[in-house]
Amino acid sequence: MTVPGRRSSTFIRLLRSGFTDPSAAARLLDTDALAAVRNDPVLLDALGATADPDLALLGLVRLAEAQPDGELPGLLDTLVSAKPLRDRLLGVLGASEALGDHLARHPRDWLGLVTYEAADLHPGLAEFEHGLAEAHDPVTLRVAYRRCLLSIAARDVCGTIDVAQTAAELADLATATLRAALRIASAAAPEDAALCRLAVIAMGKCGGNELNYVSDVDVIFVGDSAPGADEGKALQAATRLASHLMRICSETTVEGTIWPVDANLRPEGRNGPLVRTLASHLAYYQRWAKTWEFQALLKARAVAGDEALGAEYIAAISPLVWQAAERENFVPDVQKMRRRVVDNIPAAQVDRELKLGPGGLRDVEFAVQLLQLVHGRSDATLHSGTTLDALHALAAGGYVGRADAAQLHDAYRFLRAMEHRIQLYRLRRTHLVPEDESDLRRLGRSMGLRTEPVAELNKAWRRHASVVRRLHEKLFYRPLLDAVAQLTPGETRLSPRAAGQRLEALGYADPAAALRHLEALASGVTRKAAIQRTLLPVMLGWFADSADPDAGLLNFRKVSDALGKTPWYLRLLRDEGAAAENLARVLSAGRLAPDLLMRAPEAVALLGDPEGLQPRTHEALQQEVLAAVGRAENPEAAVAAARGVRRRELFRTTAADIIGSYGTEDNPAEEDHGALVDRVGGAVSDLTAATVAGALRAAVHSHYGDTLPTRFAVIGVGRFGGHELAYGSDADVLFVHEPREGVDEQEAAKAAQTVIAEMRRLLQLPTTDPPLLIDADLRPEGRSGPLVRTLASYAAYYRRWSLTWESQALLRAEPVAGDAELGARFIELIDPLRYPMEGLGEDAVREIRRLKARMESERMPRGADPTLHTKLGRGGLSDVEWTVQLIQMRHAWVEPGLRTTRTREGLAAAHAAGLIPTEEAQILDEAWVLATRVRNAVMLVRGRAGDTFPTEARELAAVGRYLGYAEGTVGEMLDDYRRITRRARAVVEELFYGG
């Protein structure tokens, strides 16, 4: 009798045996079906040893209750007396709800687990074919398939076979199933079978002898005519047989389905014929196939149908596979394939994805296959479709390090074992790690983790995924370092030829030079060389992810030569997680940022500071520049100091722009391109203003000491005043002065002229920095007018002579340097001109439109493509800016929001005021932002300004990468640019010319 309030001894025993619901388990043990064994301690211990004791007991009760009359005692006697049967049966019932359902429907199938002979322990294709031999329709095939699957699962969960052997047996069972399905299809249509020869080629994991429990079985069909038959009719017959084979395996019946047969890897995919002749296959692969198709063919294996035809196919295709690395488009194809495609995985699932997520199975499989393609053309030992076998061969040949291969081997086996056990539970195709605690507990116990199964599973999974993440890139690059610097004694080294082949495959145009750089960086016993050997495998991968890996590696060597003996530099790269990746991105994105860094190598410290890439304020920049100028001994030294600040800050801006545009492993690329453009424009404009202020201070000090005889201000106009300067923009300015009290006007004018001349001289001193040109051509009367005027002279000119274009130019006028109070009074003077009361008259509107039309026809450079010119082309910067400026001049007098020097702010204000509909405003903004980004990209890539896309292929690709386009998609980039600007031009036609 149980004492009230105390749990029974049975309850406690069940709890200790691993049951999560001891009360339900006790009720199940009390069922009549288990009456003969319910108190058997051996049974309870065996149930407790399964992955899920509760599930195993429920499955056992269902199996016992389903036994035909008179057969239950035989099941129970064998269960308690035969350990092999007990472990197999209960192991399966505790791991697979789906196979428990199968046993309940087919209660005599447990007998297949009783035998314990050599052929049963390690069956091959012949045994599986024998197991399916009596199947004569889809239903009986499914029953026989599940019976064979039951035996594989039993050996798997009991540890009789390991994960690789399990995958191989599953592939053998799939082969036998395809053969049985073709036999059934042929029996249903003997006239079709007589007309044709049909070979079934397994692809993917089935072809590689490494199948999952539940997976699409990828196939390709090859057909031919039987002797004397018409080829066209034979192919039709073969197509009907192939289609029927696919339905036999894929369709759902009363016994469920087996698995989908997927023929989409065939030439032309779903759009191509299901069955082709061998000649047709070869013609396609020789002319049209893409690199990924040859990668898929690595695993091709003839498995069913006409053996001779299948063997011919493999013999004909194999040379093409191993020549794929010599194809013209191999490098860009590889670069595209190397970028992990996780965009289609829901964000909530990325961290649970065993196959496609970071550190997943796909990372290992792709790395191994790529190395096979690169090196298999000259080494037949690598010609294996099985991932683990290929990995072993790569290590044996010195193509990957043995230690790295061993770690990757263990991680891959663990992840595949997890995948198997997840799928085995319900026999469903999934690669997601479950979230439910009970599912994780069962999964952990099935992997042999019994103490804290959930915690231990998560820890082991994360550890192995981390190994894959760390090694799958290192796998490519570590042997390259071994090839130039013997790092691991006893390792087989890559030959120079093999190292060059690998570098070429990863996008390096000059592998010989790359190997020289690697040798210089990695050789030796210094601390610098040791740290660089640690960094280089992953940095080489980041370089290869850019449009110019060679430049990235060369620039890294230059920076290393300049700073390699500096302790803080090596410590920065070693300890600051983001610094090394940021540096790699910056060094391989073009010429401008590396050139700036080479002239100020210490600026690399900015890349390791979380706040280091944030733009500094105008006030902070000007304070630093003026302080540096004040400490200088002469004007030349003063402007050199100002240039030093500019150089460092330009690097800060370019680095932030590149990293924000490319993204890093931890931080994706900035999605708000408008914000990127605004940050660059604001930062460059503030920096230019500070530099101009420094040059002004130096010029005044060199000629007049602390006080200039006239008050003097610099007014930024154009992009300068609009805070929209690009990296290569000139600084458009106006100069205004006002004689100090008691100073003669001529003396004041001479002083102003002297200061301007000195400023220009100083800023034009020879330098390797990007030039800073001051352009005053937007002043009254243009180049014919005086370079500087007094405020009174500006007032008199504007009152009497001002033209419409001059008022338009003043829309973006803003003081940038010099006397702030004088600058503010200049703005007060021009406000009525740029925001005229009652808006523009019709004559003025017509004049602006006429000027714009003339500029479009006269100023476009000869030979330039008007659809790709960012400034003057269709829907480019000029189109958008003139449209916004016309609206400002017509409506700013009543809409204060329009009184801004910034194009995007003006556009937003026009939309807010109801002057531009939402869609049209978005179209103009998108075009303006894109055109601005293209100009910035051209300067970043080429190191010099340009208003159109580069013509050199690698430079064009680099611009594309900056804009977010993958390798090999520059055509798409140009099409998108034309489409976006074409839409913008249509809006301009309506708002600027039509309204």
JSON list of N, CA and C in Angstrom, two decimals, residues 2 24 121 150 184 193 267 280 342 478 497 517 573 696 702 853 873 891 994-995:
[
{"chain": "A", "resi": 2, "resn": "THR", "atom": "N", "xyz": [0.50, 2.20, -0.83]},
{"chain": "A", "resi": 2, "resn": "THR", "atom": "CA", "xyz": [1.24, 3.46, -0.92]},
{"chain": "A", "resi": 2, "resn": "THR", "atom": "C", "xyz": [0.74, 4.42, 0.13]},
{"chain": "A", "resi": 24, "resn": "ALA", "atom": "N", "xyz": [1.90, 8.51, -16.73]},
{"chain": "A", "resi": 24, "resn": "ALA", "atom": "CA", "xyz": [1.41, 7.93, -17.99]},
{"chain": "A", "resi": 24, "resn": "ALA", "atom": "C", "xyz": [2.13, 6.63, -18.29]},
{"chain": "A", "resi": 121, "resn": "LEU", "atom": "N", "xyz": [23.97, -7.30, -40.33]},
{"chain": "A", "resi": 121, "resn": "LEU", "atom": "CA", "xyz": [24.66, -6.19, -39.68]},
{"chain": "A", "resi": 121, "resn": "LEU", "atom": "C", "xyz": [25.16, -5.17, -40.69]},
{"chain": "A", "resi": 150, "resn": "LEU", "atom": "N", "xyz": [13.59, 0.46, -41.49]},
{"chain": "A", "resi": 150, "resn": "LEU", "atom": "CA", "xyz": [13.54, 0.07, -40.09]},
{"chain": "A", "resi": 150, "resn": "LEU", "atom": "C", "xyz": [14.84, -0.61, -39.68]},
{"chain": "A", "resi": 184, "resn": "ILE", "atom": "N", "xyz": [8.68, -1.61, -61.80]},
{"chain": "A", "resi": 184, "resn": "ILE", "atom": "CA", "xyz": [7.22, -1.53, -61.74]},
{"chain": "A", "resi": 184, "resn": "ILE", "atom": "C", "xyz": [6.69, -0.71, -62.91]},
{"chain": "A", "resi": 193, "resn": "ALA", "atom": "N", "xyz": [9.01, 0.11, -72.51]},
{"chain": "A", "resi": 193, "resn": "ALA", "atom": "CA", "xyz": [10.29, -0.46, -72.10]},
{"chain": "A", "resi": 193, "resn": "ALA", "atom": "C", "xyz": [11.02, -1.11, -73.26]},
{"chain": "A", "resi": 267, "resn": "PRO", "atom": "N", "xyz": [19.92, 19.38, -67.56]},
{"chain": "A", "resi": 267, "resn": "PRO", "atom": "CA", "xyz": [20.17, 20.55, -68.41]},
{"chain": "A", "resi": 267, "resn": "PRO", "atom": "C", "xyz": [18.89, 21.37, -68.61]},
{"chain": "A", "resi": 280, "resn": "SER", "atom": "N", "xyz": [22.86, 14.80, -76.59]},
{"chain": "A", "resi": 280, "resn": "SER", "atom": "CA", "xyz": [22.22, 16.06, -76.22]},
{"chain": "A", "resi": 280, "resn": "SER", "atom": "C", "xyz": [22.77, 16.58, -74.90]},
{"chain": "A", "resi": 342, "resn": "VAL", "atom": "N", "xyz": [21.65, 32.85, -47.61]},
{"chain": "A", "resi": 342, "resn": "VAL", "atom": "CA", "xyz": [20.75, 32.64, -46.48]},
{"chain": "A", "resi": 342, "resn": "VAL", "atom": "C", "xyz": [19.57, 33.61, -46.55]},
{"chain": "A", "resi": 478, "resn": "ARG", "atom": "N", "xyz": [44.97, 28.22, -45.54]},
{"chain": "A", "resi": 478, "resn": "ARG", "atom": "CA", "xyz": [46.07, 27.74, -44.70]},
{"chain": "A", "resi": 478, "resn": "ARG", "atom": "C", "xyz": [47.13, 26.99, -45.52]},
{"chain": "A", "resi": 497, "resn": "ARG", "atom": "N", "xyz": [52.44, 25.10, -58.40]},
{"chain": "A", "resi": 497, "resn": "ARG", "atom": "CA", "xyz": [51.40, 25.06, -59.43]},
{"chain": "A", "resi": 497, "resn": "ARG", "atom": "C", "xyz": [50.02, 24.93, -58.79]},
{"chain": "A", "resi": 517, "resn": "HIS", "atom": "N", "xyz": [53.83, 37.84, -52.00]},
{"chain": "A", "resi": 517, "resn": "HIS", "atom": "CA", "xyz": [53.36, 38.65, -50.86]},
{"chain": "A", "resi": 517, "resn": "HIS", "atom": "C", "xyz": [53.14, 37.76, -49.64]},
{"chain": "A", "resi": 573, "resn": "LEU", "atom": "N", "xyz": [45.15, 44.26, -34.61]},
{"chain": "A", "resi": 573, "resn": "LEU", "atom": "CA", "xyz": [44.65, 43.24, -35.52]},
{"chain": "A", "resi": 573, "resn": "LEU", "atom": "C", "xyz": [44.38, 41.93, -34.79]},
{"chain": "A", "resi": 696, "resn": "LEU", "atom": "N", "xyz": [42.68, 79.81, -44.83]},
{"chain": "A", "resi": 696, "resn": "LEU", "atom": "CA", "xyz": [42.40, 81.24, -44.64]},
{"chain": "A", "resi": 696, "resn": "LEU", "atom": "C", "xyz": [43.19, 81.79, -43.46]},
{"chain": "A", "resi": 702, "resn": "SER", "atom": "N", "xyz": [50.17, 84.92, -42.46]},
{"chain": "A", "resi": 702, "resn": "SER", "atom": "CA", "xyz": [51.46, 85.10, -43.14]},
{"chain": "A", "resi": 702, "resn": "SER", "atom": "C", "xyz": [51.63, 86.51, -43.69]},
{"chain": "A", "resi": 853, "resn": "ALA", "atom": "N", "xyz": [17.81, 73.14, -70.76]},
{"chain": "A", "resi": 853, "resn": "ALA", "atom": "CA", "xyz": [17.81, 72.44, -72.05]},
{"chain": "A", "resi": 853, "resn": "ALA", "atom": "C", "xyz": [19.11, 72.68, -72.79]},
{"chain": "A", "resi": 873, "resn": "GLY", "atom": "N", "xyz": [23.36, 63.36, -67.28]},
{"chain": "A", "resi": 873, "resn": "GLY", "atom": "CA", "xyz": [22.58, 62.39, -68.03]},
{"chain": "A", "resi": 873, "resn": "GLY", "atom": "C", "xyz": [21.11, 62.38, -67.64]},
{"chain": "A", "resi": 891, "resn": "HIS", "atom": "N", "xyz": [8.10, 78.48, -54.63]},
{"chain": "A", "resi": 891, "resn": "HIS", "atom": "CA", "xyz": [7.21, 78.30, -53.48]},
{"chain": "A", "resi": 891, "resn": "HIS", "atom": "C", "xyz": [7.86, 78.54, -52.12]},
{"chain": "A", "resi": 994, "resn": "GLY", "atom": "N", "xyz": [6.93, 70.47, -67.58]},
{"chain": "A", "resi": 994, "resn": "GLY", "atom": "CA", "xyz": [5.50, 70.49, -67.89]},
{"chain": "A", "resi": 994, "resn": "GLY", "atom": "C", "xyz": [4.67, 71.40, -67.03]},
{"chain": "A", "resi": 995, "resn": "GLY", "atom": "N", "xyz": [5.05, 71.51, -65.74]},
{"chain": "A", "resi": 995, "resn": "GLY", "atom": "CA", "xyz": [4.19, 72.24, -64.81]},
{"chain": "A", "resi": 995, "resn": "GLY", "atom": "C", "xyz": [4.36, 73.74, -64.87]}
]
